[in-house]
PDB file of C-alpha atoms in Angstrom:
ATOM      1  CA  SER A  27      95.602  50.945 119.031  1.00  0.00           C
ATOM      2  CA  SER A  28      94.491  48.485 121.709  1.00  0.00           C
ATOM      3  CA  SER A  29      93.270  45.929 119.173  1.00  0.00           C
ATOM      4  CA  THR A  30      96.636  45.961 117.369  1.00  0.00           C
ATOM      5  CA  LEU A  31      98.449  45.473 120.668  1.00  0.00           C
ATOM      6  CA  LYS A  32      96.069  42.620 121.612  1.00  0.00           C
ATOM      7  CA  ARG A  33      96.689  40.919 118.247  1.00  0.00           C
ATOM      8  CA  THR A  34     100.463  41.364 118.593  1.00  0.00           C
ATOM      9  CA  LEU A  35     100.402  39.829 122.085  1.00  0.00           C
ATOM     10  CA  ASP A  36      98.219  36.982 120.785  1.00  0.00           C
ATOM     11  CA  LEU A  37     100.660  36.227 117.961  1.00  0.00           C
ATOM     12  CA  LEU A  38     103.677  36.381 120.259  1.00  0.00           C
ATOM     13  CA  GLY A  39     102.043  34.316 123.005  1.00  0.00           C
ATOM     14  CA  ALA A  40     100.660  31.662 120.647  1.00  0.00           C
ATOM     15  CA  SER A  41     103.882  31.388 118.619  1.00  0.00           C
ATOM     16  CA  ILE A  42     106.100  31.102 121.693  1.00  0.00           C
ATOM     17  CA  GLY A  43     103.603  28.697 123.237  1.00  0.00           C
ATOM     18  CA  LEU A  44     103.589  26.458 120.155  1.00  0.00           C
ATOM     19  CA  LEU A  45     107.390  26.346 120.062  1.00  0.00           C
ATOM     20  CA  ALA A  46     107.623  25.612 123.786  1.00  0.00           C
ATOM     21  CA  ILE A  47     105.034  22.825 123.810  1.00  0.00           C
ATOM     22  CA  ALA A  48     105.780  21.225 120.439  1.00  0.00           C
ATOM     23  CA  PRO A  49     107.286  18.082 122.067  1.00  0.00           C
ATOM     24  CA  LEU A  50     104.227  17.757 124.324  1.00  0.00           C
ATOM     25  CA  MET A  51     101.869  18.157 121.362  1.00  0.00           C
ATOM     26  CA  ILE A  52     103.758  15.461 119.441  1.00  0.00           C
ATOM     27  CA  ALA A  53     103.543  13.114 122.441  1.00  0.00           C
ATOM     28  CA  ILE A  54      99.792  13.762 122.748  1.00  0.00           C
ATOM     29  CA  ALA A  55      99.315  13.092 119.022  1.00  0.00           C
ATOM     30  CA  VAL A  56     101.133   9.763 119.316  1.00  0.00           C
ATOM     31  CA  ALA A  57      99.099   8.819 122.423  1.00  0.00           C
ATOM     32  CA  ILE A  58      95.820   9.610 120.616  1.00  0.00           C
ATOM     33  CA  LYS A  59      96.858   7.404 117.690  1.00  0.00           C
ATOM     34  CA  LEU A  60      97.850   4.564 120.020  1.00  0.00           C
ATOM     35  CA  ASP A  61      94.522   4.863 121.891  1.00  0.00           C
ATOM     36  CA  GLY A  62      92.398   4.060 118.847  1.00  0.00           C
ATOM     37  CA  ARG A  63      91.504   4.778 115.274  1.00  0.00           C
ATOM     38  CA  GLY A  64      90.639   8.204 113.952  1.00  0.00           C
ATOM     39  CA  PRO A  65      92.337  11.539 113.372  1.00  0.00           C
ATOM     40  CA  VAL A  66      94.504  13.321 115.936  1.00  0.00           C
ATOM     41  CA  PHE A  67      92.592  16.582 115.632  1.00  0.00           C
ATOM     42  CA  PHE A  68      88.903  17.338 115.972  1.00  0.00           C
ATOM     43  CA  ARG A  69      87.602  20.258 113.935  1.00  0.00           C
ATOM     44  CA  GLN A  70      84.311  21.874 114.824  1.00  0.00           C
ATOM     45  CA  LEU A  71      82.532  24.780 113.169  1.00  0.00           C
ATOM     46  CA  ARG A  72      82.258  27.659 115.652  1.00  0.00           C
ATOM     47  CA  VAL A  73      80.946  31.210 115.499  1.00  0.00           C
ATOM     48  CA  GLY A  74      83.614  33.886 115.817  1.00  0.00           C
ATOM     49  CA  ARG A  75      83.984  37.640 115.638  1.00  0.00           C
ATOM     50  CA  HIS A  76      81.071  39.395 113.933  1.00  0.00           C
ATOM     51  CA  GLY A  77      79.359  36.024 113.419  1.00  0.00           C
ATOM     52  CA  ARG A  78      82.028  34.684 111.039  1.00  0.00           C
ATOM     53  CA  ARG A  79      82.262  30.907 111.171  1.00  0.00           C
ATOM     54  CA  PHE A  80      85.574  29.114 111.481  1.00  0.00           C
ATOM     55  CA  SER A  81      86.895  25.626 112.147  1.00  0.00           C
ATOM     56  CA  MET A  82      88.161  25.378 115.730  1.00  0.00           C
ATOM     57  CA  LEU A  83      90.861  22.794 116.436  1.00  0.00           C
ATOM     58  CA  LYS A  84      91.145  20.517 119.438  1.00  0.00           C
ATOM     59  CA  PHE A  85      92.884  17.244 120.105  1.00  0.00           C
ATOM     60  CA  ARG A  86      90.310  14.506 119.488  1.00  0.00           C
ATOM     61  CA  THR A  87      88.931  13.181 122.767  1.00  0.00           C
ATOM     62  CA  MET A  88      86.026  11.090 121.458  1.00  0.00           C
ATOM     63  CA  ILE A  89      85.546   8.120 119.217  1.00  0.00           C
ATOM     64  CA  PRO A  90      85.441   9.047 115.506  1.00  0.00           C
ATOM     65  CA  ASP A  91      81.637   8.798 115.065  1.00  0.00           C
ATOM     66  CA  ALA A  92      80.774  10.687 118.289  1.00  0.00           C
ATOM     67  CA  GLU A  93      78.754  13.451 116.585  1.00  0.00           C
ATOM     68  CA  ALA A  94      76.495  10.867 114.914  1.00  0.00           C
ATOM     69  CA  MET A  95      75.735   9.372 118.356  1.00  0.00           C
ATOM     70  CA  LYS A  96      74.715  12.697 119.932  1.00  0.00           C
ATOM     71  CA  ASP A  97      70.981  12.364 119.194  1.00  0.00           C
ATOM     72  CA  SER A  98      70.797   8.925 120.807  1.00  0.00           C
ATOM     73  CA  LEU A  99      72.345  10.344 123.996  1.00  0.00           C
ATOM     74  CA  ARG A 100      70.165  13.463 124.386  1.00  0.00           C
ATOM     75  CA  ASP A 101      68.166  11.863 127.221  1.00  0.00           C
ATOM     76  CA  GLN A 102      71.409  11.741 129.297  1.00  0.00           C
ATOM     77  CA  ASN A 103      72.198  15.441 128.754  1.00  0.00           C
ATOM     78  CA  GLU A 104      73.014  17.105 132.096  1.00  0.00           C
ATOM     79  CA  ALA A 105      73.455  20.663 130.807  1.00  0.00           C
ATOM     80  CA  GLN A 106      70.796  23.327 130.654  1.00  0.00           C
ATOM     81  CA  GLU A 107      69.504  25.711 128.003  1.00  0.00           C
ATOM     82  CA  GLY A 108      70.778  24.178 124.802  1.00  0.00           C
ATOM     83  CA  LEU A 109      74.205  22.993 125.912  1.00  0.00           C
ATOM     84  CA  PHE A 110      75.122  19.317 125.665  1.00  0.00           C
ATOM     85  CA  LYS A 111      77.215  17.776 128.454  1.00  0.00           C
ATOM     86  CA  ILE A 112      77.295  14.268 129.908  1.00  0.00           C
ATOM     87  CA  ALA A 113      79.624  13.761 132.895  1.00  0.00           C
ATOM     88  CA  GLU A 114      80.489  10.152 132.020  1.00  0.00           C
ATOM     89  CA  ASP A 115      80.095  10.502 128.243  1.00  0.00           C
ATOM     90  CA  PRO A 116      80.477   7.013 126.699  1.00  0.00           C
ATOM     91  CA  ARG A 117      81.929   8.551 123.519  1.00  0.00           C
ATOM     92  CA  VAL A 118      85.067   9.840 125.287  1.00  0.00           C
ATOM     93  CA  THR A 119      88.233   7.754 124.834  1.00  0.00           C
ATOM     94  CA  ARG A 120      90.655   6.833 127.641  1.00  0.00           C
ATOM     95  CA  MET A 121      93.192   9.389 126.411  1.00  0.00           C
ATOM     96  CA  GLY A 122      90.331  11.819 125.868  1.00  0.00           C
ATOM     97  CA  ARG A 123      89.374  11.676 129.553  1.00  0.00           C
ATOM     98  CA  PHE A 124      92.920  12.638 130.525  1.00  0.00           C
ATOM     99  CA  LEU A 125      93.113  15.404 127.916  1.00  0.00           C
ATOM    100  CA  ARG A 126      89.808  16.900 129.062  1.00  0.00           C
ATOM    101  CA  MET A 127      90.659  16.658 132.764  1.00  0.00           C
ATOM    102  CA  THR A 128      93.928  18.535 132.151  1.00  0.00           C
ATOM    103  CA  ALA A 129      92.494  20.838 129.400  1.00  0.00           C
ATOM    104  CA  LEU A 130      95.351  19.706 127.119  1.00  0.00           C
ATOM    105  CA  ASP A 131      92.775  19.032 124.383  1.00  0.00           C
ATOM    106  CA  GLU A 132      92.565  22.826 123.944  1.00  0.00           C
ATOM    107  CA  LEU A 133      96.243  23.305 122.959  1.00  0.00           C
ATOM    108  CA  PRO A 134      95.679  23.105 119.154  1.00  0.00           C
ATOM    109  CA  GLN A 135      93.644  26.309 119.425  1.00  0.00           C
ATOM    110  CA  LEU A 136      97.027  28.065 119.468  1.00  0.00           C
ATOM    111  CA  PHE A 137      96.983  27.389 115.700  1.00  0.00           C
ATOM    112  CA  ASN A 138      93.579  29.150 115.496  1.00  0.00           C
ATOM    113  CA  ILE A 139      95.147  32.143 117.253  1.00  0.00           C
ATOM    114  CA  VAL A 140      98.114  32.292 114.871  1.00  0.00           C
ATOM    115  CA  GLY A 141      95.659  31.973 111.956  1.00  0.00           C
ATOM    116  CA  GLY A 142      93.655  34.967 113.156  1.00  0.00           C
ATOM    117  CA  ASP A 143      90.411  33.180 114.083  1.00  0.00           C
ATOM    118  CA  MET A 144      90.893  33.361 117.854  1.00  0.00           C
ATOM    119  CA  SER A 145      92.611  35.292 120.629  1.00  0.00           C
ATOM    120  CA  LEU A 146      94.304  34.051 123.804  1.00  0.00           C
ATOM    121  CA  VAL A 147      91.492  35.658 125.842  1.00  0.00           C
ATOM    122  CA  GLY A 148      87.970  36.445 124.709  1.00  0.00           C
ATOM    123  CA  PRO A 149      84.395  35.230 124.638  1.00  0.00           C
ATOM    124  CA  ARG A 150      84.206  31.464 124.127  1.00  0.00           C
ATOM    125  CA  PRO A 151      83.339  30.567 120.520  1.00  0.00           C
ATOM    126  CA  LEU A 152      80.016  28.759 120.549  1.00  0.00           C
ATOM    127  CA  VAL A 153      78.899  25.986 118.221  1.00  0.00           C
ATOM    128  CA  ILE A 154      76.288  27.120 115.700  1.00  0.00           C
ATOM    129  CA  GLU A 155      73.277  25.598 117.508  1.00  0.00           C
ATOM    130  CA  GLU A 156      74.260  27.388 120.751  1.00  0.00           C
ATOM    131  CA  ASP A 157      74.942  30.686 118.964  1.00  0.00           C
ATOM    132  CA  ASP A 158      71.523  30.517 117.274  1.00  0.00           C
ATOM    133  CA  ARG A 159      69.968  30.845 120.742  1.00  0.00           C
ATOM    134  CA  ILE A 160      71.738  34.151 121.498  1.00  0.00           C
ATOM    135  CA  GLU A 161      69.588  37.219 120.851  1.00  0.00           C
ATOM    136  CA  GLY A 162      69.510  40.978 121.389  1.00  0.00           C
ATOM    137  CA  TRP A 163      72.262  42.785 123.226  1.00  0.00           C
ATOM    138  CA  HIS A 164      73.938  39.470 124.074  1.00  0.00           C
ATOM    139  CA  ARG A 165      75.046  39.365 120.400  1.00  0.00           C
ATOM    140  CA  ARG A 166      77.595  42.066 121.324  1.00  0.00           C
ATOM    141  CA  ARG A 167      79.748  39.235 122.668  1.00  0.00           C
ATOM    142  CA  LEU A 168      80.768  38.772 119.012  1.00  0.00           C
ATOM    143  CA  GLU A 169      82.441  42.202 118.812  1.00  0.00           C
ATOM    144  CA  LEU A 170      85.747  40.762 120.041  1.00  0.00           C
ATOM    145  CA  MET A 171      87.743  37.840 118.728  1.00  0.00           C
ATOM    146  CA  PRO A 172      86.746  34.638 120.553  1.00  0.00           C
ATOM    147  CA  GLY A 173      89.272  33.348 123.054  1.00  0.00           C
ATOM    148  CA  MET A 174      91.032  30.145 123.966  1.00  0.00           C
ATOM    149  CA  THR A 175      90.155  31.148 127.520  1.00  0.00           C
ATOM    150  CA  GLY A 176      87.858  33.787 128.872  1.00  0.00           C
ATOM    151  CA  PRO A 177      85.705  35.025 131.707  1.00  0.00           C
ATOM    152  CA  TRP A 178      83.550  31.938 132.236  1.00  0.00           C
ATOM    153  CA  GLN A 179      86.321  29.358 131.830  1.00  0.00           C
ATOM    154  CA  ILE A 180      88.040  30.718 134.941  1.00  0.00           C
ATOM    155  CA  LEU A 181      84.978  29.679 136.960  1.00  0.00           C
ATOM    156  CA  GLY A 182      86.273  26.104 136.773  1.00  0.00           C
ATOM    157  CA  PRO A 183      84.680  22.816 135.768  1.00  0.00           C
ATOM    158  CA  ALA A 184      81.193  23.715 137.095  1.00  0.00           C
ATOM    159  CA  ARG A 185      79.925  25.249 133.885  1.00  0.00           C
ATOM    160  CA  ALA A 186      77.389  28.051 134.039  1.00  0.00           C
ATOM    161  CA  PRO A 187      74.132  27.872 132.063  1.00  0.00           C
ATOM    162  CA  LEU A 188      74.273  29.377 128.542  1.00  0.00           C
ATOM    163  CA  LYS A 189      72.505  32.621 129.573  1.00  0.00           C
ATOM    164  CA  GLU A 190      75.033  33.236 132.359  1.00  0.00           C
ATOM    165  CA  MET A 191      77.981  32.393 130.078  1.00  0.00           C
ATOM    166  CA  VAL A 192      76.753  34.846 127.468  1.00  0.00           C
ATOM    167  CA  ALA A 193      76.184  37.553 130.094  1.00  0.00           C
ATOM    168  CA  LEU A 194      79.756  37.076 131.386  1.00  0.00           C
ATOM    169  CA  ASP A 195      81.056  37.302 127.809  1.00  0.00           C
ATOM    170  CA  TYR A 196      79.037  40.478 127.210  1.00  0.00           C
ATOM    171  CA  LEU A 197      80.427  42.103 130.377  1.00  0.00           C
ATOM    172  CA  TYR A 198      83.939  41.110 129.303  1.00  0.00           C
ATOM    173  CA  VAL A 199      83.449  42.714 125.850  1.00  0.00           C
ATOM    174  CA  ALA A 200      81.788  45.853 127.266  1.00  0.00           C
ATOM    175  CA  ASN A 201      84.613  46.379 129.788  1.00  0.00           C
ATOM    176  CA  TRP A 202      87.541  44.960 127.816  1.00  0.00           C
ATOM    177  CA  SER A 203      91.075  46.037 128.670  1.00  0.00           C
ATOM    178  CA  LEU A 204      94.511  44.487 128.288  1.00  0.00           C
ATOM    179  CA  TRP A 205      94.745  44.378 132.077  1.00  0.00           C
ATOM    180  CA  THR A 206      91.579  42.218 132.185  1.00  0.00           C
ATOM    181  CA  ASP A 207      93.211  39.830 129.705  1.00  0.00           C
ATOM    182  CA  VAL A 208      96.375  39.645 131.816  1.00  0.00           C
ATOM    183  CA  LYS A 209      94.335  38.875 134.951  1.00  0.00           C
ATOM    184  CA  ILE A 210      92.398  36.114 133.136  1.00  0.00           C
ATOM    185  CA  LEU A 211      95.607  34.583 131.770  1.00  0.00           C
TER     186      LEU A 211
END
């Protein structure tokens, strides 16, 4: 079936990717440790397929107590409709700025793919507070495994508002094909 083929391609792609970039991931881990205190990885609870929650991995790009500072920075939020983004976020480390600019902070999600929580391509897994805002037919975005990349990430750094992101995810799910995944990759 198509879903079995998608999962097989995800496992192959993520496994080969992890082997190929292992030296780079080790170098990033060392650089994060040299840049300051705290863990190498950042784990965040996200909402996945059929609403199941899982811990998504990223390389840590912020200071260790960044989540605790979020409320004090809400007045600087530049995003719309429930998202939280600050262009010059004071919580981001020097190494974190580089990792975000190059999207290298996303590489540990290959482990989420191997573990079966994510796919190479799919709807972006939202944090719980963002997912709580999604209602009605937009919930169908959860019918596919969330992806490391997907339809709205290819738009580039100018992020769309939450409603537009969810609509793009819904259209991706409703019209899913392996060819669409190949084009997105």
